[in-house]
mmCIF file of N, CA and C in Angstrom:
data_model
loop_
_atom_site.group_PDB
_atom_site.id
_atom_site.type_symbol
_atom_site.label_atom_id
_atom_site.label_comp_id
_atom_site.label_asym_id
_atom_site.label_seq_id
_atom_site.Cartn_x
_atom_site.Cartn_y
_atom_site.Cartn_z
ATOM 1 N N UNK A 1023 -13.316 -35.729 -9.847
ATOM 2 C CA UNK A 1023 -13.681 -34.853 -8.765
ATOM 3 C C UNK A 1023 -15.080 -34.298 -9.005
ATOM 4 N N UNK A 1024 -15.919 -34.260 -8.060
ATOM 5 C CA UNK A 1024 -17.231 -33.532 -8.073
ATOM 6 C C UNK A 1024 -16.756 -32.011 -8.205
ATOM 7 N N UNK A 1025 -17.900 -31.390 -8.540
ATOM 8 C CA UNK A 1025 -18.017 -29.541 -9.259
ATOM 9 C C UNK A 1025 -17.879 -29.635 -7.949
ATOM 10 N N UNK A 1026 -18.368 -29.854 -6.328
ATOM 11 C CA UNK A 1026 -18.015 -29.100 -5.732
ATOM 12 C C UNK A 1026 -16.799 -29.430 -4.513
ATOM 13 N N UNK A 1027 -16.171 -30.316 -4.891
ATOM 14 C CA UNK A 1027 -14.459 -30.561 -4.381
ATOM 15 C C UNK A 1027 -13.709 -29.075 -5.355
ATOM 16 N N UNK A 1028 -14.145 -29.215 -6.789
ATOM 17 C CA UNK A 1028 -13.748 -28.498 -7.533
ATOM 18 C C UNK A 1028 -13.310 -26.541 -7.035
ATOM 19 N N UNK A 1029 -15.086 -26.314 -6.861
ATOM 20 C CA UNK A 1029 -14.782 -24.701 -6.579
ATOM 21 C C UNK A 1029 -14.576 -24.894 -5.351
ATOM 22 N N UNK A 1030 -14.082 -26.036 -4.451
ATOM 23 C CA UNK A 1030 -13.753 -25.480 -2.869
ATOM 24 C C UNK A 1030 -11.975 -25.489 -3.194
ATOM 25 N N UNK A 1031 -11.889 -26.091 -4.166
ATOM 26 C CA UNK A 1031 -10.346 -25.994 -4.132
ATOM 27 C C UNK A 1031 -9.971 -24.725 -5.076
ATOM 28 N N UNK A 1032 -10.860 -24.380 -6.180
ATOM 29 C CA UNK A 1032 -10.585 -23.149 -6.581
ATOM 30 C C UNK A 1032 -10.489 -21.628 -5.918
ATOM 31 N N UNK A 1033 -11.637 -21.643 -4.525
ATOM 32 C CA UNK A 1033 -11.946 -20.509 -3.606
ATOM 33 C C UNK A 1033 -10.263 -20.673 -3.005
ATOM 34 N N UNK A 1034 -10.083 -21.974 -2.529
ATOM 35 C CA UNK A 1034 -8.823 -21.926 -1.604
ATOM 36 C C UNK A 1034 -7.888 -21.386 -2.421
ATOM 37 N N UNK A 1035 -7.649 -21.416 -3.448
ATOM 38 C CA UNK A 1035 -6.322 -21.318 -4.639
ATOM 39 C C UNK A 1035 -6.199 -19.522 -4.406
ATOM 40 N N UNK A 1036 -7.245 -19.447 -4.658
ATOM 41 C CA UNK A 1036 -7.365 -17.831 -5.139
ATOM 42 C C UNK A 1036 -7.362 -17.219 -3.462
ATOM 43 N N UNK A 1037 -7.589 -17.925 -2.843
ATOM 44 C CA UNK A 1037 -7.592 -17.006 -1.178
ATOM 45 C C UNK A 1037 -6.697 -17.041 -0.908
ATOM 46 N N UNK A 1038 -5.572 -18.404 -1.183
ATOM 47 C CA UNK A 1038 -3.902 -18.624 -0.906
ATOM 48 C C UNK A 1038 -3.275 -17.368 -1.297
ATOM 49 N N UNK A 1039 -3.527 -16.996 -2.647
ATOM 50 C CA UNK A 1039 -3.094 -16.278 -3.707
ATOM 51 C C UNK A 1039 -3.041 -14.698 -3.346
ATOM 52 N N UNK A 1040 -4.142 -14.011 -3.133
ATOM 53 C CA UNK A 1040 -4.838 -13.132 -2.141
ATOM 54 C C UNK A 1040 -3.904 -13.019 -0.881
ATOM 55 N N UNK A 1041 -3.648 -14.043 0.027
ATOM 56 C CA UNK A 1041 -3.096 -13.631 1.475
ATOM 57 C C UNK A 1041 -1.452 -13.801 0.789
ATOM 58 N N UNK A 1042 -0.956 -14.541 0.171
ATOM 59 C CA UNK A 1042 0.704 -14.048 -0.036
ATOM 60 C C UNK A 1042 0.779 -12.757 -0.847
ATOM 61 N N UNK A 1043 -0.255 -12.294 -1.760
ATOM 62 C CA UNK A 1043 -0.200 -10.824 -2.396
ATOM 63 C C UNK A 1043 -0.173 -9.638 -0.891
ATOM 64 N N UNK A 1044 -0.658 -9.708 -0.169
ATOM 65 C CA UNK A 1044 -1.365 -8.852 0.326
ATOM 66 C C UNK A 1044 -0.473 -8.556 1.774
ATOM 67 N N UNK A 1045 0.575 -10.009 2.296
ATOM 68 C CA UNK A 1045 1.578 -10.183 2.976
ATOM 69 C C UNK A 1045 2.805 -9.944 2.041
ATOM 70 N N UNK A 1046 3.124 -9.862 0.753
ATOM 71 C CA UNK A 1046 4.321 -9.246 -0.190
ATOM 72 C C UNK A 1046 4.132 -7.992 0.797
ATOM 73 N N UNK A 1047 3.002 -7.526 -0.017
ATOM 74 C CA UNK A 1047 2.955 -5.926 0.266
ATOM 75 C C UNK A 1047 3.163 -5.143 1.353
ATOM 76 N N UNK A 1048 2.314 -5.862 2.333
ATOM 77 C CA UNK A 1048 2.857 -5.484 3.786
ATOM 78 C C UNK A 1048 4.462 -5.413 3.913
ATOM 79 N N UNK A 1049 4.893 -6.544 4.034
ATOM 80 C CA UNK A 1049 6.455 -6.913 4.178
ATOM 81 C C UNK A 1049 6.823 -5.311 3.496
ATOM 82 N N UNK A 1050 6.404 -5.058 2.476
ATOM 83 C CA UNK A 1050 7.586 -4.371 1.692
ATOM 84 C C UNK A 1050 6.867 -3.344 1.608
ATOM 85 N N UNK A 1051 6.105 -2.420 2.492
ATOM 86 C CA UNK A 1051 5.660 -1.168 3.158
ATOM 87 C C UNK A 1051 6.671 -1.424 4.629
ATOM 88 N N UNK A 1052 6.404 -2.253 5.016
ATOM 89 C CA UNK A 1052 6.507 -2.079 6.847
ATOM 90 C C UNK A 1052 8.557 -1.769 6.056
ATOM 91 N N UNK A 1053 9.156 -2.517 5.374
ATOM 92 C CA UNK A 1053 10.891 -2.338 5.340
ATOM 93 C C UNK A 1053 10.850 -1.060 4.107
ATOM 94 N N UNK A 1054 10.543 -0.507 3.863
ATOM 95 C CA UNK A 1054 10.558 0.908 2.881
ATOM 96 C C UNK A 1054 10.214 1.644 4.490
ATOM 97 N N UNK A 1055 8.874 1.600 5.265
ATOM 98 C CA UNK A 1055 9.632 2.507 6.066
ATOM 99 C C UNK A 1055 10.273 2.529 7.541
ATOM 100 N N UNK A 1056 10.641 1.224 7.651
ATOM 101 C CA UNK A 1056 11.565 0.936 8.558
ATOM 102 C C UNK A 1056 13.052 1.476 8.119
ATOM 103 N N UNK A 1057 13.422 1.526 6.847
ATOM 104 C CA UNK A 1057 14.338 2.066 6.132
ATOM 105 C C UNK A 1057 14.803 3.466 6.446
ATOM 106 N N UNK A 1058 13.644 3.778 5.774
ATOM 107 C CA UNK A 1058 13.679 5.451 5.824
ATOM 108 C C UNK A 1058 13.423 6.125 7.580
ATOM 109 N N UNK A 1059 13.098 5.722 8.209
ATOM 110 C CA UNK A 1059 13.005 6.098 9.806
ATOM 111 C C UNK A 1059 14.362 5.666 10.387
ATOM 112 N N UNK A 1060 14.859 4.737 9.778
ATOM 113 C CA UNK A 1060 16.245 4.824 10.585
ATOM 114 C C UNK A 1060 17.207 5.634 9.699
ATOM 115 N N UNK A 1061 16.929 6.480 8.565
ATOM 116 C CA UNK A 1061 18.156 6.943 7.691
ATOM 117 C C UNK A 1061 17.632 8.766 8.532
ATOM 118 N N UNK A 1062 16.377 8.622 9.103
ATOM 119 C CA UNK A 1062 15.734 9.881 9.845
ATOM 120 C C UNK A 1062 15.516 11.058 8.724
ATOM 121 N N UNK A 1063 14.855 10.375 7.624
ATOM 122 C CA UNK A 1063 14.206 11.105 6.911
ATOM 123 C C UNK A 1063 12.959 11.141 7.254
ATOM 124 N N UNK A 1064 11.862 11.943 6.552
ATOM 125 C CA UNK A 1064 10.402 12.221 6.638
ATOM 126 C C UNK A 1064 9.663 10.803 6.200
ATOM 127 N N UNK A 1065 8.605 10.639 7.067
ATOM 128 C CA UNK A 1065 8.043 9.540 6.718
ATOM 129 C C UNK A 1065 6.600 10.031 5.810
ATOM 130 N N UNK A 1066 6.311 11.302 5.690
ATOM 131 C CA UNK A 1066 4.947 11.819 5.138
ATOM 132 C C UNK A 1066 4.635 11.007 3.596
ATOM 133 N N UNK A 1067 3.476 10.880 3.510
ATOM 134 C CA UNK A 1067 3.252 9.808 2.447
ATOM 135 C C UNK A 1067 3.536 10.856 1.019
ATOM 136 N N UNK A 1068 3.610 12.118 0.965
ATOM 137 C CA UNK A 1068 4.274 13.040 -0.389
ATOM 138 C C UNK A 1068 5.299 12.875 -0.557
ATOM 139 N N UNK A 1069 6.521 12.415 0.753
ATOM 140 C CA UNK A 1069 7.862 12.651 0.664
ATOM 141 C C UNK A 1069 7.986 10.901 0.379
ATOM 142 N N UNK A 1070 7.572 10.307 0.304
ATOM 143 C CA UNK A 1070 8.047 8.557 0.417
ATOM 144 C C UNK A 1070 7.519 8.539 -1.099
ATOM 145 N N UNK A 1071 6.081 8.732 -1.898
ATOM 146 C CA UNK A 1071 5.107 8.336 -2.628
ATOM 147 C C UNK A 1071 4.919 9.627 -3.611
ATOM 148 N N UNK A 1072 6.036 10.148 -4.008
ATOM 149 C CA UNK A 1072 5.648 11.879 -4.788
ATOM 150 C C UNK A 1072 4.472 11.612 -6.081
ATOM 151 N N UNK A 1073 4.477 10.428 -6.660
ATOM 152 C CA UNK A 1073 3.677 10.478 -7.471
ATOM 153 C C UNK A 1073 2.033 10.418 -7.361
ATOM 154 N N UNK A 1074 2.260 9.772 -5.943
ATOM 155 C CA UNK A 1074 0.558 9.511 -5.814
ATOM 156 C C UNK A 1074 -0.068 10.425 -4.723
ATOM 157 N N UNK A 1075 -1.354 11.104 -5.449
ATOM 158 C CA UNK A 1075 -1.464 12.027 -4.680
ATOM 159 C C UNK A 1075 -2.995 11.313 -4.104
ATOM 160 N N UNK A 1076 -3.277 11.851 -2.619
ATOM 161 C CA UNK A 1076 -4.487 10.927 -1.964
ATOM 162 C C UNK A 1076 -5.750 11.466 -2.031
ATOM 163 N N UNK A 1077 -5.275 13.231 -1.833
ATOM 164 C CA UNK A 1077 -6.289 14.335 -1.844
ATOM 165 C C UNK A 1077 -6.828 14.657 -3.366
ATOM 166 N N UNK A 1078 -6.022 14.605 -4.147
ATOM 167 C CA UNK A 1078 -6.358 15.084 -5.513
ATOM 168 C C UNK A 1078 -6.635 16.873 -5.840
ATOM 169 N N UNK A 1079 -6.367 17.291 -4.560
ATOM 170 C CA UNK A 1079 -6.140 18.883 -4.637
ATOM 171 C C UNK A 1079 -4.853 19.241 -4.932
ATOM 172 N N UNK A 1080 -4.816 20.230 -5.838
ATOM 173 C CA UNK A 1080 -3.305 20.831 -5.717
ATOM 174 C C UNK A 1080 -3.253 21.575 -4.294
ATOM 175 N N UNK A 1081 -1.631 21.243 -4.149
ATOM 176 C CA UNK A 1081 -1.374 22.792 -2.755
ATOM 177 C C UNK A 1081 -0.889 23.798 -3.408
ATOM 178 N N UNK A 1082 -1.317 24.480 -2.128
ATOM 179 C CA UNK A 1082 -1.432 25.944 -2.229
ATOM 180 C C UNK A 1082 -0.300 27.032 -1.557
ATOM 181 N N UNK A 1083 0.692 27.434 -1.947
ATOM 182 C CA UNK A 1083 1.426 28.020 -1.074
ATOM 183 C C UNK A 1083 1.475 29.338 -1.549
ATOM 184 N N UNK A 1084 1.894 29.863 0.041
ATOM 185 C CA UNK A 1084 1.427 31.524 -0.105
ATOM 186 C C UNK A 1084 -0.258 31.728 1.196
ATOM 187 N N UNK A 1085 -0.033 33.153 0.883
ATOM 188 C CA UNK A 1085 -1.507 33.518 1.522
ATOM 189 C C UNK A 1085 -2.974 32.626 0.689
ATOM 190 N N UNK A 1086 -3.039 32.205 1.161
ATOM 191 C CA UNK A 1086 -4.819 31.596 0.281
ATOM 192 C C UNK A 1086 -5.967 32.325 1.094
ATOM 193 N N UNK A 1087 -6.854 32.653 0.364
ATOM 194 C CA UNK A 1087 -8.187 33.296 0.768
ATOM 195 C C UNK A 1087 -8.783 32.048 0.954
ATOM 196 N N UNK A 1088 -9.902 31.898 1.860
ATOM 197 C CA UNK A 1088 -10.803 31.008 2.036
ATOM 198 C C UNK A 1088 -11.730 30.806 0.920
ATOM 199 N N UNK A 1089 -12.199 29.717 1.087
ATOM 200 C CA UNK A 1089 -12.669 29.607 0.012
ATOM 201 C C UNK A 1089 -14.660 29.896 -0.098
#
């Protein structure tokens, strides 16, 4: 095989690779909360995802002064 049959079949390998990773994930976001919307729990990404936080602020409960 020529170097460049080579990296056109390597780009494809790794792009194959890429779109079934990336369709796992989907699939298995869209049924986690297709799940949880029909059990009519909260769909908020704290109540599904407690560990990962997006803001990186703590909350604040109670009166807070502005800042």
């Amino acid at each position: 095989m020529k170097n460049r049959s080579k990296i056109t079949l390597a780009l494809a390998v790794v792009g194959s690779a890429a779109l079934v990773i990336y369709l796992t994930r989907y699939v298995k976001t869209k049924y986690i909360l297709k799940k949880v919307s029909e059990e009519g729990y909260e769909t908020a990404s704290d109540i599904l995802f407690p560990g990962k936080d997006a803001t990186g602020k703590d909350l604040r409960y109670g009166p807070v002064l502005p800042v």
